[in-house]
Amino acid sequence: MNSLNKNFASELVEVFDENALTGYKGFKLGNFLFSRDEYFAKITWTAKGQEHSHLMSVDAFLRAIMRDVAWGFFYGWVNFDHVIGTQNHYGSVDMYAGTFNGVLSAAGVDYVENFETPKIMATFKAILHDWVNEGFDPFAAPEETGSAFGRKNGSNVDAIDRYRISTKRMPGLNGDSPLRDDLPVNRHFHDVPQDEPLVHCERGFEGELSAFNVFKYMSRSDVTWNPSVTSVCKESLFCPTTEEYILPIIHGNDRVEWFLQFSDEITWDISDKNDGSPLARIIMKPGDICAMPANIRHQGYSTKRSLLLVWENATPDLPEKYASGELPPYPVNF
Ligand code: PHB
Ligand code: FE
């Protein structure tokens, strides 16, 4: 595995402080300051000539920023919580505080700043590199990892350097990304069958057709809330993932996406994309399918590890079509 040291452009990162007591560095990204102590991440900005700050429990902050980095800022909005987050403009990224919080934006104390993607990516990676202690894995379920808290204590480069695996061709064929079936079956998935399908190929098509047990693949995932792009068919991406505890970000959509619940249960809180006011609560049981409209934000809760398929549409001009109203925010007119 590459070391994260070699993996980000350190010349783009601005360090403003190293706390003598806790050992953690502080980081400056434009007019935002990021610092952490033993329990909290603190984000500071200036609006209306006054300094404002926001605290997040540092475990939640690290889980959120880990997703933002691993997913390359994802589709649309990645809210770390109800105050701070990022909006992807696919080439540049907005970092905001309060802009998509109804109360803070109405009070005019919100702040948003745009960054070239490499700059914000390098800064976020540097934060992870400095703030994730040995034994804490921001991708792992809380029951399966050590603590994020306390004073600086080593690092966990292997955990934070684990990027989303994408398929390169039909999974299982020579040249595709490895399926990682060397990982152990998760403690919650001992009932998931591990047998592989038999493939009988028409003569002449050997090496061009493949099949694999996607449930076996998912049952061995060592990460949570981290979809892997397992099949690509034109702009249609199937992204299976295993979920436990809370989706560490509140995702604001810039397109419709679909969820197919394969096992167990996930509760979704749905809120208005722009101001965060609550709209709906959805309980998905095995076999349920639901579409997340393009004008909402959503966060999932999974009491035990569950199997979920996220179906994404990677068509490049979708955000403009939804933003302009050319497409309605929901996929089906009943
Ligand atoms: C989502 O934002 O739609 C999302 C992200 C990660 C997951 C599941 C869903 O693991
Ligand atoms: Fe989403």
Short mmCIF file of C-alpha atoms and ligand atoms in Angstrom, two decimals:
data_model
loop_
_atom_site.label_atom_id
_atom_site.label_comp_id
_atom_site.label_asym_id
_atom_site.label_seq_id
_atom_site.Cartn_x
_atom_site.Cartn_y
_atom_site.Cartn_z
CA MET A 1 0.00 0.00 0.00
CA ASN A 2 1.22 3.52 -0.74
CA SER A 3 1.96 5.67 2.20
CA LEU A 4 -0.32 8.67 2.47
CA ASN A 5 2.82 10.79 2.76
CA LYS A 6 3.53 10.18 -0.90
CA ASN A 7 -0.10 10.40 -1.71
CA PHE A 8 -0.86 14.07 -1.27
CA ALA A 9 0.70 17.27 -2.51
CA SER A 10 2.13 18.51 0.80
CA GLU A 11 3.16 21.83 -0.81
CA LEU A 12 -0.58 22.67 -1.09
CA VAL A 13 -1.16 22.18 2.65
CA GLU A 14 -0.98 25.06 5.16
CA VAL A 15 -0.23 24.09 8.75
CA PHE A 16 -0.92 26.90 11.26
CA ASP A 17 -0.14 25.38 14.60
CA GLU A 18 1.05 22.33 16.45
CA ASN A 19 -0.49 22.03 19.88
CA ALA A 20 2.23 21.35 22.44
CA LEU A 21 -0.13 19.52 24.80
CA THR A 22 -2.18 17.30 22.46
CA GLY A 23 0.42 16.94 19.67
CA TYR A 24 -2.06 17.64 16.86
CA LYS A 25 -1.43 20.10 14.03
CA GLY A 26 -3.91 22.79 13.01
CA PHE A 27 -4.66 23.35 9.32
CA LYS A 28 -5.66 26.42 7.30
CA LEU A 29 -7.77 26.09 4.17
CA GLY A 30 -8.46 29.55 2.76
CA ASN A 31 -10.35 31.33 5.55
CA PHE A 32 -11.22 28.11 7.38
CA LEU A 33 -9.13 26.86 10.30
CA PHE A 34 -9.28 23.22 11.42
CA SER A 35 -8.00 22.14 14.81
CA ARG A 36 -8.61 19.18 17.10
CA ASP A 37 -8.26 18.40 20.77
CA GLU A 38 -8.78 15.16 22.65
CA TYR A 39 -12.53 14.99 21.89
CA PHE A 40 -13.49 17.55 19.26
CA ALA A 41 -12.69 18.87 15.81
CA LYS A 42 -13.12 22.65 15.68
CA ILE A 43 -13.82 24.54 12.46
CA THR A 44 -13.42 28.32 12.52
CA TRP A 45 -14.45 30.96 9.97
CA THR A 46 -15.25 34.65 9.83
CA ALA A 47 -18.60 36.14 8.75
CA LYS A 48 -19.95 39.69 9.24
CA GLY A 49 -16.54 40.61 10.63
CA GLN A 50 -16.85 38.15 13.51
CA GLU A 51 -15.20 34.84 14.18
CA HIS A 52 -17.54 31.83 14.31
CA SER A 53 -16.70 28.28 15.22
CA HIS A 54 -18.30 24.86 15.15
CA LEU A 55 -17.45 21.70 17.07
CA MET A 56 -17.92 18.09 15.98
CA SER A 57 -17.09 14.98 17.95
CA VAL A 58 -13.74 14.06 16.42
CA ASP A 59 -14.71 10.45 15.64
CA ALA A 60 -17.69 11.67 13.58
CA PHE A 61 -15.55 14.33 11.91
CA LEU A 62 -12.86 11.81 10.91
CA ARG A 63 -15.41 9.32 9.58
CA ALA A 64 -16.97 12.10 7.47
CA ILE A 65 -13.77 13.59 6.06
CA MET A 66 -12.56 10.05 5.30
CA ARG A 67 -15.60 9.48 3.07
CA ASP A 68 -15.15 12.84 1.33
CA VAL A 69 -11.52 11.99 0.52
CA ALA A 70 -12.18 8.38 -0.50
CA TRP A 71 -15.07 9.32 -2.78
CA GLY A 72 -13.35 12.29 -4.43
CA PHE A 73 -16.07 14.61 -2.96
CA PHE A 74 -18.83 12.35 -4.32
CA TYR A 75 -21.97 13.55 -6.13
CA GLY A 76 -23.32 16.90 -4.97
CA TRP A 77 -23.18 17.73 -1.26
CA VAL A 78 -21.32 15.91 1.49
CA ASN A 79 -22.60 17.40 4.77
CA PHE A 80 -20.35 16.40 7.65
CA ASP A 81 -23.25 17.39 9.91
CA HIS A 82 -25.97 20.08 9.94
CA VAL A 83 -23.39 22.91 9.65
CA ILE A 84 -20.27 22.08 7.64
CA GLY A 85 -19.66 20.21 4.42
CA THR A 86 -18.54 20.28 0.80
CA GLN A 87 -20.23 20.71 -2.57
CA ASN A 88 -18.55 19.09 -5.55
CA HIS A 89 -18.32 21.17 -8.73
CA TYR A 90 -16.28 18.45 -10.46
CA GLY A 91 -12.95 20.29 -10.80
CA SER A 92 -13.39 22.58 -7.83
CA VAL A 93 -15.07 22.09 -4.47
CA ASP A 94 -16.95 24.48 -2.15
CA MET A 95 -16.31 24.17 1.56
CA TYR A 96 -19.15 25.72 3.54
CA ALA A 97 -20.17 26.45 7.11
CA GLY A 98 -23.84 27.16 7.72
CA THR A 99 -24.70 27.79 4.06
CA PHE A 100 -27.10 24.83 3.93
CA ASN A 101 -28.39 25.32 7.47
CA GLY A 102 -31.65 27.31 7.42
CA VAL A 103 -30.99 29.22 10.67
CA LEU A 104 -27.33 30.10 10.11
CA SER A 105 -27.83 31.18 6.50
CA ALA A 106 -30.88 33.32 7.44
CA ALA A 107 -28.72 35.01 10.12
CA GLY A 108 -26.04 35.69 7.49
CA VAL A 109 -23.30 34.05 9.55
CA ASP A 110 -22.58 31.33 7.01
CA TYR A 111 -19.44 31.21 4.89
CA VAL A 112 -18.54 29.39 1.68
CA GLU A 113 -15.25 29.31 -0.20
CA ASN A 114 -14.31 27.55 -3.43
CA PHE A 115 -11.08 25.57 -3.80
CA GLU A 116 -9.36 23.81 -6.66
CA THR A 117 -9.89 20.11 -5.99
CA PRO A 118 -6.17 19.24 -5.50
CA LYS A 119 -5.82 21.91 -2.78
CA ILE A 120 -8.79 20.81 -0.64
CA MET A 121 -7.98 17.13 -1.28
CA ALA A 122 -4.37 17.59 -0.10
CA THR A 123 -5.52 19.49 3.01
CA PHE A 124 -8.15 16.88 3.93
CA LYS A 125 -5.63 14.05 3.45
CA ALA A 126 -3.11 15.89 5.61
CA ILE A 127 -5.75 16.29 8.36
CA LEU A 128 -6.49 12.55 8.25
CA HIS A 129 -2.81 11.75 8.28
CA ASP A 130 -2.20 13.86 11.38
CA TRP A 131 -5.43 13.32 13.33
CA VAL A 132 -6.12 9.57 12.92
CA ASN A 133 -4.39 7.72 15.73
CA GLU A 134 -3.00 4.21 15.70
CA GLY A 135 -5.85 1.73 16.18
CA PHE A 136 -8.64 4.00 14.89
CA ASP A 137 -10.10 3.09 11.49
CA PRO A 138 -12.58 5.73 10.21
CA PHE A 139 -14.08 3.18 7.78
CA ALA A 140 -14.78 0.55 10.43
CA ALA A 141 -17.95 0.08 12.47
CA PRO A 142 -17.51 1.47 16.02
CA GLU A 143 -17.60 -2.11 17.41
CA GLU A 144 -14.72 -3.09 15.14
CA THR A 145 -12.23 -0.30 15.78
CA GLY A 146 -10.26 1.40 18.54
CA SER A 147 -10.75 4.95 19.81
CA ALA A 148 -10.45 8.22 17.88
CA PHE A 149 -10.04 10.21 21.11
CA GLY A 150 -7.13 11.32 23.24
CA ARG A 151 -3.76 12.90 22.56
CA LYS A 152 -1.78 12.19 19.44
CA ASN A 153 -0.76 8.56 19.38
CA GLY A 154 0.84 7.33 16.15
CA SER A 155 -1.13 7.06 12.91
CA ASN A 156 -3.05 4.53 10.83
CA VAL A 157 -1.90 5.06 7.26
CA ASP A 158 -3.08 1.62 6.08
CA ALA A 159 -6.67 2.40 7.10
CA ILE A 160 -6.88 5.89 5.63
CA ASP A 161 -5.09 4.98 2.42
CA ARG A 162 -7.78 2.45 1.49
CA TYR A 163 -9.50 4.03 -1.50
CA ARG A 164 -12.68 2.91 -3.18
CA ILE A 165 -12.00 -0.04 -5.45
CA SER A 166 -13.54 0.29 -8.91
CA THR A 167 -14.00 -2.49 -11.38
CA LYS A 168 -11.99 -2.14 -14.58
CA ARG A 169 -13.90 -4.71 -16.62
CA MET A 170 -16.40 -7.46 -15.92
CA PRO A 171 -15.61 -8.54 -12.34
CA GLY A 172 -13.66 -11.77 -12.13
CA LEU A 173 -12.03 -11.49 -15.55
CA ASN A 174 -8.27 -11.21 -15.94
CA GLY A 175 -7.15 -7.63 -15.46
CA ASP A 176 -10.01 -6.60 -13.17
CA SER A 177 -9.44 -5.29 -9.63
CA PRO A 178 -9.10 -8.15 -7.13
CA LEU A 179 -12.36 -9.16 -5.38
CA ARG A 180 -10.67 -9.46 -1.95
CA ASP A 181 -12.22 -12.82 -1.05
CA ASP A 182 -9.18 -13.37 1.17
CA LEU A 183 -10.88 -11.18 3.82
CA PRO A 184 -12.77 -13.04 6.59
CA VAL A 185 -16.58 -13.18 6.62
CA ASN A 186 -17.93 -10.41 8.88
CA ARG A 187 -19.29 -11.47 12.29
CA HIS A 188 -22.84 -10.52 11.21
CA PHE A 189 -22.76 -12.47 7.93
CA HIS A 190 -21.97 -16.07 8.88
CA ASP A 191 -25.31 -17.07 7.29
CA VAL A 192 -24.39 -15.68 3.85
CA PRO A 193 -23.73 -18.53 1.35
CA GLN A 194 -20.16 -18.51 0.05
CA ASP A 195 -20.52 -20.67 -3.06
CA GLU A 196 -19.59 -19.23 -6.43
CA PRO A 197 -21.77 -19.60 -9.55
CA LEU A 198 -20.73 -22.07 -12.26
CA VAL A 199 -20.09 -20.45 -15.63
CA HIS A 200 -20.56 -22.53 -18.80
CA CYS A 201 -19.19 -20.57 -21.69
CA GLU A 202 -20.06 -21.00 -25.37
CA ARG A 203 -16.97 -22.25 -27.18
CA GLY A 204 -14.93 -19.27 -28.40
CA PHE A 205 -16.03 -16.96 -25.56
CA GLU A 206 -13.72 -18.39 -22.90
CA GLY A 207 -12.18 -15.61 -20.80
CA GLU A 208 -14.88 -13.12 -21.81
CA LEU A 209 -17.67 -14.16 -19.46
CA SER A 210 -17.56 -14.19 -15.70
CA ALA A 211 -19.87 -14.38 -12.71
CA PHE A 212 -19.24 -14.08 -8.99
CA ASN A 213 -21.23 -14.24 -5.78
CA VAL A 214 -21.83 -10.59 -4.88
CA PHE A 215 -23.23 -11.60 -1.46
CA LYS A 216 -20.00 -13.44 -0.68
CA TYR A 217 -18.05 -10.37 -1.80
CA MET A 218 -20.15 -8.07 0.41
CA SER A 219 -20.10 -10.42 3.41
CA ARG A 220 -16.30 -10.04 3.49
CA SER A 221 -16.19 -6.25 3.40
CA ASP A 222 -14.03 -4.84 6.19
CA VAL A 223 -15.45 -1.33 5.79
CA THR A 224 -18.83 0.30 6.39
CA TRP A 225 -20.69 2.96 4.41
CA ASN A 226 -18.20 2.79 1.55
CA PRO A 227 -19.76 1.65 -1.73
CA SER A 228 -17.40 -0.05 -4.19
CA VAL A 229 -18.13 0.39 -7.90
CA THR A 230 -18.66 -3.26 -8.75
CA SER A 231 -20.20 -2.99 -12.20
CA VAL A 232 -20.17 -0.26 -14.81
CA CYS A 233 -22.63 -0.45 -17.69
CA LYS A 234 -22.33 2.77 -19.69
CA GLU A 235 -23.25 5.43 -17.06
CA SER A 236 -24.96 2.98 -14.71
CA LEU A 237 -22.93 2.09 -11.62
CA PHE A 238 -23.81 -0.69 -9.18
CA CYS A 239 -22.19 0.09 -5.84
CA PRO A 240 -22.70 -2.58 -3.16
CA THR A 241 -21.80 -1.70 0.41
CA THR A 242 -22.20 -3.02 3.94
CA GLU A 243 -23.71 -0.71 6.53
CA GLU A 244 -23.51 -0.61 10.32
CA TYR A 245 -24.16 2.28 12.74
CA ILE A 246 -24.63 5.70 11.02
CA LEU A 247 -23.75 6.91 7.52
CA PRO A 248 -21.00 9.36 8.55
CA ILE A 249 -22.18 12.06 6.15
CA ILE A 250 -25.54 13.53 5.19
CA HIS A 251 -25.58 13.26 1.42
CA GLY A 252 -27.30 16.02 -0.58
CA ASN A 253 -28.17 14.75 -4.02
CA ASP A 254 -27.45 16.46 -7.33
CA ARG A 255 -29.22 13.60 -9.15
CA VAL A 256 -31.59 10.74 -8.35
CA GLU A 257 -30.00 7.65 -6.80
CA TRP A 258 -31.56 4.29 -5.96
CA PHE A 259 -31.18 2.02 -2.93
CA LEU A 260 -31.87 -1.73 -3.03
CA GLN A 261 -31.96 -3.27 0.46
CA PHE A 262 -30.48 -6.77 0.19
CA SER A 263 -30.59 -7.74 3.87
CA ASP A 264 -31.56 -6.51 7.36
CA GLU A 265 -32.85 -2.97 7.83
CA ILE A 266 -31.79 0.64 7.32
CA THR A 267 -33.69 3.70 8.56
CA TRP A 268 -33.20 6.83 6.43
CA ASP A 269 -33.78 10.39 7.59
CA ILE A 270 -34.67 12.62 4.64
CA SER A 271 -34.38 16.42 4.88
CA ASP A 272 -34.58 19.43 2.63
CA LYS A 273 -31.35 19.77 0.64
CA ASN A 274 -31.01 23.53 1.12
CA ASP A 275 -32.00 24.21 4.73
CA GLY A 276 -31.94 20.76 6.36
CA SER A 277 -35.55 20.82 7.63
CA PRO A 278 -36.86 17.27 8.18
CA LEU A 279 -39.10 15.82 5.45
CA ALA A 280 -39.49 12.07 5.90
CA ARG A 281 -38.25 8.89 7.53
CA ILE A 282 -37.98 5.69 5.53
CA ILE A 283 -37.53 2.18 6.93
CA MET A 284 -36.12 -0.18 4.33
CA LYS A 285 -36.49 -3.95 4.82
CA PRO A 286 -34.95 -6.74 2.72
CA GLY A 287 -36.17 -6.50 -0.88
CA ASP A 288 -37.27 -2.86 -0.58
CA ILE A 289 -36.20 -0.48 -3.32
CA CYS A 290 -36.32 3.27 -3.00
CA ALA A 291 -35.30 6.30 -5.03
CA MET A 292 -33.68 9.28 -3.34
CA PRO A 293 -34.91 12.38 -5.22
CA ALA A 294 -32.50 15.01 -6.54
CA ASN A 295 -33.69 17.72 -4.13
CA ILE A 296 -33.11 16.12 -0.72
CA ARG A 297 -30.36 15.14 1.71
CA HIS A 298 -30.35 11.78 3.47
CA GLN A 299 -28.59 9.89 6.25
CA GLY A 300 -28.93 6.18 7.07
CA TYR A 301 -28.91 4.20 10.33
CA SER A 302 -28.25 0.45 10.45
CA THR A 303 -28.62 -1.35 13.78
CA LYS A 304 -26.71 -4.41 12.62
CA ARG A 305 -24.53 -4.80 9.57
CA SER A 306 -26.71 -4.88 6.46
CA LEU A 307 -26.24 -5.37 2.73
CA LEU A 308 -27.19 -2.42 0.51
CA LEU A 309 -26.86 -1.80 -3.21
CA VAL A 310 -26.51 1.86 -4.18
CA TRP A 311 -27.32 2.45 -7.85
CA GLU A 312 -25.75 5.62 -9.25
CA ASN A 313 -26.23 7.40 -12.56
CA ALA A 314 -22.89 8.90 -13.64
CA THR A 315 -24.25 10.80 -16.67
CA PRO A 316 -22.07 13.95 -16.69
CA ASP A 317 -24.70 16.67 -17.36
CA LEU A 318 -27.28 15.53 -14.78
CA PRO A 319 -26.55 18.18 -12.09
CA GLU A 320 -27.33 21.06 -14.50
CA LYS A 321 -30.47 19.32 -15.75
CA TYR A 322 -31.84 18.94 -12.22
CA ALA A 323 -30.64 22.38 -11.08
CA SER A 324 -32.33 24.13 -14.05
CA GLY A 325 -35.59 22.22 -13.58
CA GLU A 326 -35.28 20.54 -16.99
CA LEU A 327 -35.66 17.24 -15.14
CA PRO A 328 -38.11 16.81 -12.23
CA PRO A 329 -36.34 15.88 -8.95
CA TYR A 330 -38.01 12.46 -8.72
CA PRO A 331 -37.65 9.62 -11.21
CA VAL A 332 -41.28 8.48 -11.54
CA ASN A 333 -44.58 10.39 -11.87
CA PHE A 334 -47.28 8.34 -10.13
C1 PHB B 1 -25.42 7.76 -0.10
O1 PHB B 1 -25.10 8.91 0.19
O2 PHB B 1 -26.34 7.60 -0.88
C2 PHB B 1 -24.70 6.63 0.46
C3 PHB B 1 -23.36 6.75 0.73
C4 PHB B 1 -22.68 5.67 1.27
C5 PHB B 1 -23.34 4.50 1.51
C6 PHB B 1 -24.69 4.39 1.24
C7 PHB B 1 -25.37 5.45 0.70
O3 PHB B 1 -22.67 3.48 2.04
FE FE B 2 -26.76 9.42 -1.39
#
